[in-house]
CSV table of C-alpha atoms in Angstrom, one decimal:
chain,number,residue,atom,x,y,z
A,1,UNK,CA,131.4,13.7,116.2
A,2,UNK,CA,130.5,13.5,112.8
A,3,UNK,CA,128.6,10.3,113.6
A,4,UNK,CA,127.0,10.8,116.1
A,5,UNK,CA,125.5,14.4,114.4
A,6,UNK,CA,125.2,12.5,111.1
A,7,UNK,CA,123.3,10.0,112.7
A,8,UNK,CA,120.5,13.2,114.5
A,9,UNK,CA,121.6,15.0,110.8
A,10,UNK,CA,117.1,13.0,109.2
A,11,UNK,CA,116.8,12.3,106.5
A,12,UNK,CA,119.3,14.7,103.8
A,13,UNK,CA,117.7,16.3,99.7
A,14,UNK,CA,120.1,16.0,97.6
A,15,UNK,CA,123.3,18.0,97.8
A,16,UNK,CA,123.7,17.2,101.4
A,17,UNK,CA,125.0,19.3,104.7
A,18,UNK,CA,125.7,17.4,107.7
A,19,UNK,CA,123.2,19.3,110.1
A,20,UNK,CA,119.0,19.6,110.3
A,21,UNK,CA,118.6,22.2,112.2
A,22,UNK,CA,114.7,21.5,112.9
A,23,UNK,CA,115.4,18.8,115.2
A,24,UNK,CA,114.1,21.4,118.0
A,25,UNK,CA,116.7,20.9,119.9
A,26,UNK,CA,118.0,17.7,120.5
A,27,UNK,CA,121.3,18.2,122.9
A,28,UNK,CA,125.1,15.7,121.0
A,29,UNK,CA,126.9,12.7,123.2
A,30,UNK,CA,130.0,14.4,123.6
A,31,UNK,CA,133.0,12.9,123.5
A,32,UNK,CA,134.0,12.4,126.3
A,33,UNK,CA,137.3,11.3,126.1
A,34,UNK,CA,140.8,13.1,125.9
A,35,UNK,CA,142.4,13.1,122.3
A,36,UNK,CA,143.7,10.4,121.1
A,37,UNK,CA,146.3,12.7,117.7
A,38,UNK,CA,149.8,11.7,119.6
A,39,UNK,CA,151.1,14.7,121.0
A,40,UNK,CA,154.1,16.0,118.9
A,41,UNK,CA,157.2,18.1,119.7
A,42,UNK,CA,157.5,21.0,117.1
A,43,UNK,CA,161.2,21.4,116.5
A,44,UNK,CA,162.1,24.5,115.9
A,45,UNK,CA,162.7,24.9,112.4
A,46,UNK,CA,159.2,23.9,112.0
A,47,UNK,CA,158.1,26.7,114.7
A,48,UNK,CA,160.7,29.0,112.2
A,49,UNK,CA,158.5,27.8,109.4
A,50,UNK,CA,155.2,27.7,110.1
A,51,UNK,CA,155.9,32.3,110.1
A,52,UNK,CA,156.5,31.8,106.8
A,53,UNK,CA,153.9,31.4,103.3
A,54,UNK,CA,156.9,29.3,102.5
A,55,UNK,CA,155.9,26.6,104.5
A,56,UNK,CA,155.1,23.7,102.9
A,57,UNK,CA,151.6,21.8,104.0
A,58,UNK,CA,151.9,18.8,101.9
A,59,UNK,CA,154.4,17.8,104.5
A,60,UNK,CA,152.2,16.6,107.0
A,61,UNK,CA,150.5,15.0,108.0
A,62,UNK,CA,146.2,15.3,109.5
A,63,UNK,CA,147.7,14.6,113.3
A,64,UNK,CA,150.9,16.9,112.3
A,65,UNK,CA,148.9,19.8,111.5
A,66,UNK,CA,147.0,19.8,114.0
A,67,UNK,CA,149.5,19.7,116.4
A,68,UNK,CA,150.8,22.9,114.4
A,69,UNK,CA,146.5,24.6,114.5
A,70,UNK,CA,147.4,24.2,118.8
A,71,UNK,CA,150.7,24.7,118.9
A,72,UNK,CA,149.9,28.5,117.0
A,73,UNK,CA,147.1,28.9,119.7
A,74,UNK,CA,149.0,28.8,122.7
A,75,UNK,CA,151.7,30.7,120.7
A,76,UNK,CA,149.7,33.6,120.5
A,77,UNK,CA,148.6,33.2,123.6
A,78,UNK,CA,144.8,32.6,123.1
A,79,UNK,CA,145.2,29.6,125.5
A,80,UNK,CA,145.5,32.0,128.1
A,81,UNK,CA,144.4,35.4,126.7
A,82,UNK,CA,140.7,33.3,126.6
A,83,UNK,CA,141.3,30.2,129.7
A,84,UNK,CA,140.7,28.0,127.0
A,85,UNK,CA,141.6,24.1,128.9
A,86,UNK,CA,144.0,23.1,127.1
A,87,UNK,CA,142.9,19.6,126.4
A,88,UNK,CA,138.7,21.3,124.9
A,89,UNK,CA,141.8,23.0,122.7
A,90,UNK,CA,142.3,19.2,121.6
A,91,UNK,CA,139.4,17.8,121.4
A,92,UNK,CA,137.7,21.5,119.1
A,93,UNK,CA,140.9,20.6,116.4
A,94,UNK,CA,139.6,17.3,116.3
A,95,UNK,CA,135.8,17.9,116.0
A,96,UNK,CA,136.8,20.7,113.1
A,97,UNK,CA,138.9,18.5,111.1
A,98,UNK,CA,136.3,15.9,111.9
A,99,UNK,CA,133.7,18.2,109.3
A,100,UNK,CA,135.5,18.7,106.8
A,101,UNK,CA,135.1,16.3,103.6
A,102,UNK,CA,137.9,14.5,101.7
A,103,UNK,CA,137.1,17.1,98.8
A,104,UNK,CA,140.2,17.1,96.0
A,105,UNK,CA,140.3,20.9,97.4
A,106,UNK,CA,137.9,22.8,100.1
A,107,UNK,CA,138.8,20.0,102.8
A,108,UNK,CA,141.4,19.9,105.7
A,109,UNK,CA,144.4,20.7,104.3
A,110,UNK,CA,142.7,23.5,102.9
A,111,UNK,CA,141.6,24.3,106.8
A,112,UNK,CA,145.5,24.0,107.5
A,113,UNK,CA,146.5,26.7,104.3
A,114,UNK,CA,144.7,29.2,105.4
A,115,UNK,CA,145.0,29.0,109.9
A,116,UNK,CA,148.8,29.6,108.5
A,117,UNK,CA,148.1,31.9,105.9
A,118,UNK,CA,147.0,33.6,108.7
A,119,UNK,CA,149.1,33.1,111.9
A,120,UNK,CA,152.0,33.6,108.8
A,121,UNK,CA,149.8,37.4,107.9
A,122,UNK,CA,150.2,38.3,112.0
A,123,UNK,CA,153.7,37.8,112.8
A,124,UNK,CA,154.6,39.5,109.4
A,125,UNK,CA,152.3,42.2,109.2
A,126,UNK,CA,153.0,42.4,113.1
A,127,UNK,CA,149.5,42.6,114.3
A,128,UNK,CA,150.6,41.4,118.1
A,129,UNK,CA,150.9,45.7,117.9
A,130,UNK,CA,148.0,46.5,115.8
A,131,UNK,CA,145.4,44.1,117.3
A,132,UNK,CA,143.8,43.2,120.7
A,133,UNK,CA,144.1,39.4,121.3
A,134,UNK,CA,140.3,39.3,120.2
A,135,UNK,CA,141.1,39.3,117.3
A,136,UNK,CA,144.0,37.6,116.6
A,137,UNK,CA,141.3,35.0,117.9
A,138,UNK,CA,139.1,36.4,115.9
A,139,UNK,CA,141.3,35.6,112.5
A,140,UNK,CA,142.5,32.7,113.3
A,141,UNK,CA,139.3,31.0,114.2
A,142,UNK,CA,137.6,32.0,111.5
A,143,UNK,CA,140.1,30.8,109.5
A,144,UNK,CA,140.1,27.0,111.1
A,145,UNK,CA,136.5,27.3,110.2
A,146,UNK,CA,135.8,29.4,107.4
A,147,UNK,CA,135.3,25.5,105.3
A,148,UNK,CA,133.5,24.2,107.0
A,149,UNK,CA,131.6,20.3,106.3
A,150,UNK,CA,131.8,22.0,102.0
A,151,UNK,CA,130.3,19.6,100.1
A,152,UNK,CA,132.7,19.7,97.2
A,153,UNK,CA,130.1,22.0,94.8
A,154,UNK,CA,129.6,26.3,94.9
A,155,UNK,CA,127.1,28.3,95.7
A,156,UNK,CA,125.9,28.5,92.3
A,157,UNK,CA,125.5,24.9,91.5
A,158,UNK,CA,124.0,25.1,95.3
A,159,UNK,CA,121.1,27.8,94.0
A,160,UNK,CA,120.6,26.7,90.1
A,161,UNK,CA,120.4,23.3,92.1
A,162,UNK,CA,118.1,24.8,94.4
A,163,UNK,CA,119.5,22.2,97.2
A,164,UNK,CA,119.3,22.5,100.2
A,165,UNK,CA,120.8,24.9,101.5
A,166,UNK,CA,119.8,27.6,99.5
A,167,UNK,CA,116.5,26.9,100.0
A,168,UNK,CA,117.4,27.3,103.6
A,169,UNK,CA,119.0,30.3,103.6
A,170,UNK,CA,117.6,32.2,100.6
A,171,UNK,CA,120.3,32.2,97.7
A,172,UNK,CA,122.0,34.7,100.1
A,173,UNK,CA,126.0,32.9,100.9
A,174,UNK,CA,124.2,29.2,101.4
A,175,UNK,CA,127.4,27.8,102.1
A,176,UNK,CA,129.1,30.2,103.7
A,177,UNK,CA,126.7,31.0,106.3
A,178,UNK,CA,126.9,26.2,106.4
A,179,UNK,CA,129.8,26.7,107.5
A,180,UNK,CA,129.3,29.0,110.2
A,181,UNK,CA,126.5,27.4,111.4
A,182,UNK,CA,128.4,24.1,111.7
A,183,UNK,CA,131.3,26.2,113.1
A,184,UNK,CA,128.9,27.3,116.0
A,185,UNK,CA,127.5,23.8,116.3
A,186,UNK,CA,131.0,21.9,117.0
A,187,UNK,CA,130.6,25.2,119.5
A,188,UNK,CA,127.5,24.7,121.3
A,189,UNK,CA,129.0,20.8,122.3
A,190,UNK,CA,130.4,21.3,126.1
A,191,UNK,CA,133.7,19.8,125.6
A,192,UNK,CA,134.7,21.4,122.1
A,193,UNK,CA,133.6,25.0,123.5
A,194,UNK,CA,137.1,26.6,123.5
A,195,UNK,CA,135.3,29.9,124.9
A,196,UNK,CA,133.5,28.7,127.7
A,197,UNK,CA,135.5,30.7,129.6
A,198,UNK,CA,134.9,33.7,128.2
A,199,UNK,CA,132.0,35.6,130.1
A,200,UNK,CA,128.9,35.9,127.6
A,201,UNK,CA,129.0,40.2,126.6
A,202,UNK,CA,132.1,39.2,125.5
A,203,UNK,CA,131.2,35.8,123.8
A,204,UNK,CA,127.9,37.2,121.6
A,205,UNK,CA,130.7,40.0,120.1
A,206,UNK,CA,133.4,37.2,118.8
A,207,UNK,CA,129.9,35.1,117.8
A,208,UNK,CA,129.3,38.1,115.6
A,209,UNK,CA,132.8,38.9,114.0
A,210,UNK,CA,133.6,35.7,113.3
A,211,UNK,CA,130.4,35.3,111.7
A,212,UNK,CA,131.0,38.5,109.6
A,213,UNK,CA,134.2,36.6,108.7
A,214,UNK,CA,134.0,33.7,107.4
A,215,UNK,CA,130.5,35.4,105.3
A,216,UNK,CA,133.1,38.1,103.7
A,217,UNK,CA,134.6,34.6,101.5
A,218,UNK,CA,131.8,34.8,99.1
A,219,UNK,CA,134.1,35.0,96.6
A,220,UNK,CA,130.0,37.1,94.9
A,221,UNK,CA,131.0,40.0,97.4
A,222,UNK,CA,135.0,40.3,96.4
A,223,UNK,CA,134.9,43.2,94.9
A,224,UNK,CA,132.8,45.3,97.5
A,225,UNK,CA,134.5,44.1,100.0
A,226,UNK,CA,138.0,45.6,98.7
A,227,UNK,CA,136.5,49.0,96.7
A,228,UNK,CA,135.6,49.4,100.7
A,229,UNK,CA,138.7,48.8,102.4
A,230,UNK,CA,140.2,50.4,99.0
A,231,UNK,CA,138.2,54.3,100.7
A,232,UNK,CA,140.0,53.2,103.7
A,233,UNK,CA,143.9,52.0,103.7
A,234,UNK,CA,145.0,55.9,103.1
A,235,UNK,CA,143.8,57.2,105.8
A,236,UNK,CA,143.8,54.1,107.8
A,237,UNK,CA,142.8,54.7,111.5
A,238,UNK,CA,143.6,51.1,114.3
A,239,UNK,CA,141.4,52.9,116.2
A,240,UNK,CA,138.0,53.3,114.0
A,241,UNK,CA,136.5,49.7,115.0
A,242,UNK,CA,134.4,50.4,111.5
A,243,UNK,CA,138.4,50.1,109.5
A,244,UNK,CA,138.8,47.1,111.7
A,245,UNK,CA,136.6,44.8,110.8
A,246,UNK,CA,137.2,45.6,107.5
A,247,UNK,CA,141.0,45.2,107.4
A,248,UNK,CA,139.9,41.4,109.1
A,249,UNK,CA,137.2,41.3,106.3
A,250,UNK,CA,140.9,41.5,103.9
A,251,UNK,CA,143.3,39.8,106.2
A,252,UNK,CA,140.9,36.0,106.0
A,253,UNK,CA,140.3,37.1,101.8
A,254,UNK,CA,143.6,36.6,101.3
A,255,UNK,CA,144.1,34.1,103.6
A,256,UNK,CA,141.4,31.8,101.2
A,257,UNK,CA,142.9,32.1,98.0
A,258,UNK,CA,146.5,32.7,98.7
A,259,UNK,CA,147.7,29.5,97.6
A,260,UNK,CA,149.5,31.0,94.3
A,261,UNK,CA,151.9,33.6,97.2
A,262,UNK,CA,153.5,29.7,98.2
A,263,UNK,CA,156.1,28.3,96.0
A,264,UNK,CA,155.3,27.0,92.8
A,265,UNK,CA,156.0,23.3,94.2
A,266,UNK,CA,153.4,23.9,97.0
A,267,UNK,CA,150.9,25.7,94.9
A,268,UNK,CA,151.3,23.9,91.5
A,269,UNK,CA,149.3,21.1,93.4
A,270,UNK,CA,146.9,23.0,94.6
A,271,UNK,CA,145.8,24.2,91.3
A,272,UNK,CA,145.3,20.5,90.3
A,273,UNK,CA,142.8,19.5,92.9
A,274,UNK,CA,140.6,23.1,92.1
A,275,UNK,CA,140.6,21.9,89.3
A,276,UNK,CA,139.5,18.2,89.9
A,277,UNK,CA,136.4,19.8,92.0
A,278,UNK,CA,135.6,22.2,89.3
A,279,UNK,CA,134.8,19.5,86.6
A,280,UNK,CA,133.3,16.9,89.0
A,281,UNK,CA,130.8,20.5,89.7
A,282,UNK,CA,130.6,20.9,85.1
A,283,UNK,CA,130.1,16.9,84.4
A,284,UNK,CA,126.9,16.8,87.2
A,285,UNK,CA,126.2,20.4,85.6
A,286,UNK,CA,126.0,19.0,82.7
A,287,UNK,CA,124.2,16.0,83.9
A,288,UNK,CA,120.8,17.5,85.5
A,289,UNK,CA,121.0,20.0,82.3
A,290,UNK,CA,122.2,23.8,84.9
A,291,UNK,CA,124.6,26.3,83.7
A,292,UNK,CA,128.2,25.2,83.5
A,293,UNK,CA,129.8,28.4,83.9
A,294,UNK,CA,133.5,27.7,80.9
A,295,UNK,CA,136.2,27.6,84.1
A,296,UNK,CA,134.4,25.1,85.5
A,297,UNK,CA,134.1,23.3,81.8
A,298,UNK,CA,137.1,20.7,81.4
A,299,UNK,CA,136.4,20.6,77.9
A,300,UNK,CA,137.3,25.0,78.2
A,301,UNK,CA,139.5,25.6,80.9
A,302,UNK,CA,143.4,24.9,81.2
A,303,UNK,CA,146.2,25.2,83.8
A,304,UNK,CA,147.4,28.0,82.3
A,305,UNK,CA,143.7,30.4,81.6
A,306,UNK,CA,142.9,29.4,85.5
A,307,UNK,CA,144.5,31.5,86.5
A,308,UNK,CA,146.4,34.3,84.7
A,309,UNK,CA,143.7,35.8,85.0
A,310,UNK,CA,142.7,35.2,89.3
A,311,UNK,CA,146.7,36.3,89.6
A,312,UNK,CA,145.9,39.5,87.6
A,313,UNK,CA,142.4,40.3,87.9
A,314,UNK,CA,142.1,39.2,91.8
A,315,UNK,CA,145.5,38.0,93.2
A,316,UNK,CA,147.2,41.4,92.9
A,317,UNK,CA,145.2,43.5,92.9
A,318,UNK,CA,143.8,43.0,96.4
A,319,UNK,CA,147.4,42.6,97.7
A,320,UNK,CA,148.9,45.1,96.3
A,321,UNK,CA,146.3,47.2,98.1
A,322,UNK,CA,147.2,45.5,101.5
A,323,UNK,CA,150.3,46.7,100.8
A,324,UNK,CA,149.4,49.6,101.3
A,325,UNK,CA,148.9,49.2,104.5
A,326,UNK,CA,152.4,46.5,105.2
A,327,UNK,CA,155.0,47.9,102.8
A,328,UNK,CA,156.5,44.3,104.8
A,329,UNK,CA,153.9,41.9,102.1
A,330,UNK,CA,155.7,42.9,98.7
A,331,UNK,CA,159.7,41.0,99.1
A,332,UNK,CA,157.5,38.0,100.9
A,333,UNK,CA,153.7,37.7,99.1
A,334,UNK,CA,153.2,40.5,96.2
A,335,UNK,CA,156.5,39.5,94.7
A,336,UNK,CA,156.2,35.3,94.6
A,337,UNK,CA,152.3,36.6,93.0
A,338,UNK,CA,154.5,38.7,90.2
A,339,UNK,CA,156.1,35.7,89.4
A,340,UNK,CA,153.9,32.8,89.1
A,341,UNK,CA,151.9,35.0,86.8
A,342,UNK,CA,154.7,35.7,85.0
A,343,UNK,CA,155.3,31.7,84.8
A,344,UNK,CA,151.5,30.7,83.8
A,345,UNK,CA,152.0,33.8,80.6
A,346,UNK,CA,154.9,31.9,79.2
A,347,UNK,CA,153.2,28.1,79.9
A,348,UNK,CA,150.1,29.8,78.1
A,349,UNK,CA,152.5,31.2,75.4
A,350,UNK,CA,154.4,27.1,75.1
A,351,UNK,CA,150.8,26.3,75.2
A,352,UNK,CA,149.2,28.4,72.4
A,353,UNK,CA,152.1,27.8,70.2
A,354,UNK,CA,152.2,23.7,70.7
A,355,UNK,CA,148.2,24.2,69.8
A,356,UNK,CA,149.0,25.8,66.7
A,357,UNK,CA,151.8,24.1,65.4
A,358,UNK,CA,149.1,21.2,65.4
A,359,UNK,CA,146.8,23.4,62.8
A,360,UNK,CA,149.4,23.7,61.3
A,361,UNK,CA,149.7,19.9,60.7
A,362,UNK,CA,145.9,19.3,61.2
A,363,UNK,CA,145.2,22.0,57.7
A,364,UNK,CA,148.5,20.4,55.3
A,365,UNK,CA,147.5,16.7,56.4
A,366,UNK,CA,143.9,17.5,54.8
A,367,UNK,CA,145.8,19.7,52.1
A,368,UNK,CA,148.1,15.9,51.2
């Protein structure tokens, strides 16, 4: 699928994106074979673990992650609700996986993490009782698609470097707009259209809702979205469409940046992955004479400094707001965040003490 789409993509400039939408609607030749990833029978142990934030996402190969995602769609009743052809679901998932790049962080495993956390939150917060099956389908599909074809360089880079994506989307959430466009490009293939049996009016609403959620993952909009939710949370009304949309936006945001909710041994490797991607970007920005964000600069950032502010000022306030609506997340999701904050603050104290010791030694050497 990726090769086919790339071959139709025409010339690409600078920070490349897979698809060239200016082409006059050439139809792609869809794959007609039955998807080849093996059918794994998930053990009862895996099925139970899949519902929890403690799930070890590093333990699985791509094929196994595809089987887990497939299981989630069946288990939530989405295959039945949308009358999906199970083979089409397999093909769609394969098409999704093919269109995540091999970035250090924004890759298919990150997509799986976010989707698995969403599945876990649906169970933990008993969302099946509060939201419709259509809402479940929107939440899961947006999670699966939310970073499709991410190039590994963020919106700030796209805009400053005036890439093809930034020009196409007029500097307005270029990446998130691209993720949406790629998601619906894949769904436009008949062989991959999991919503083929949904009536056109319902599909229009699903499409709009998925776009709204993926666009909500742009961290530039974090304050605006969280403030909007804070205004609603004390008198939250599950029958109010605007309230429910706002909740869904906050849920996908929580899942997107939820690594620190996971056990330390699962969460910490992700920090290394993210810093690797950040350093790739800042090195490129330096070489191209573009502005460099201090939190991405390998000369200025450490693991503890990268995490402490983010956990204290972004993660904990957001999850504590969600906790007002779903108190059951405190023990399983909020407490691990507080523990993680304490863990990184201890590491920072050790780092600071080491730095101080080196300074003292250097002064002693100079004095001698």
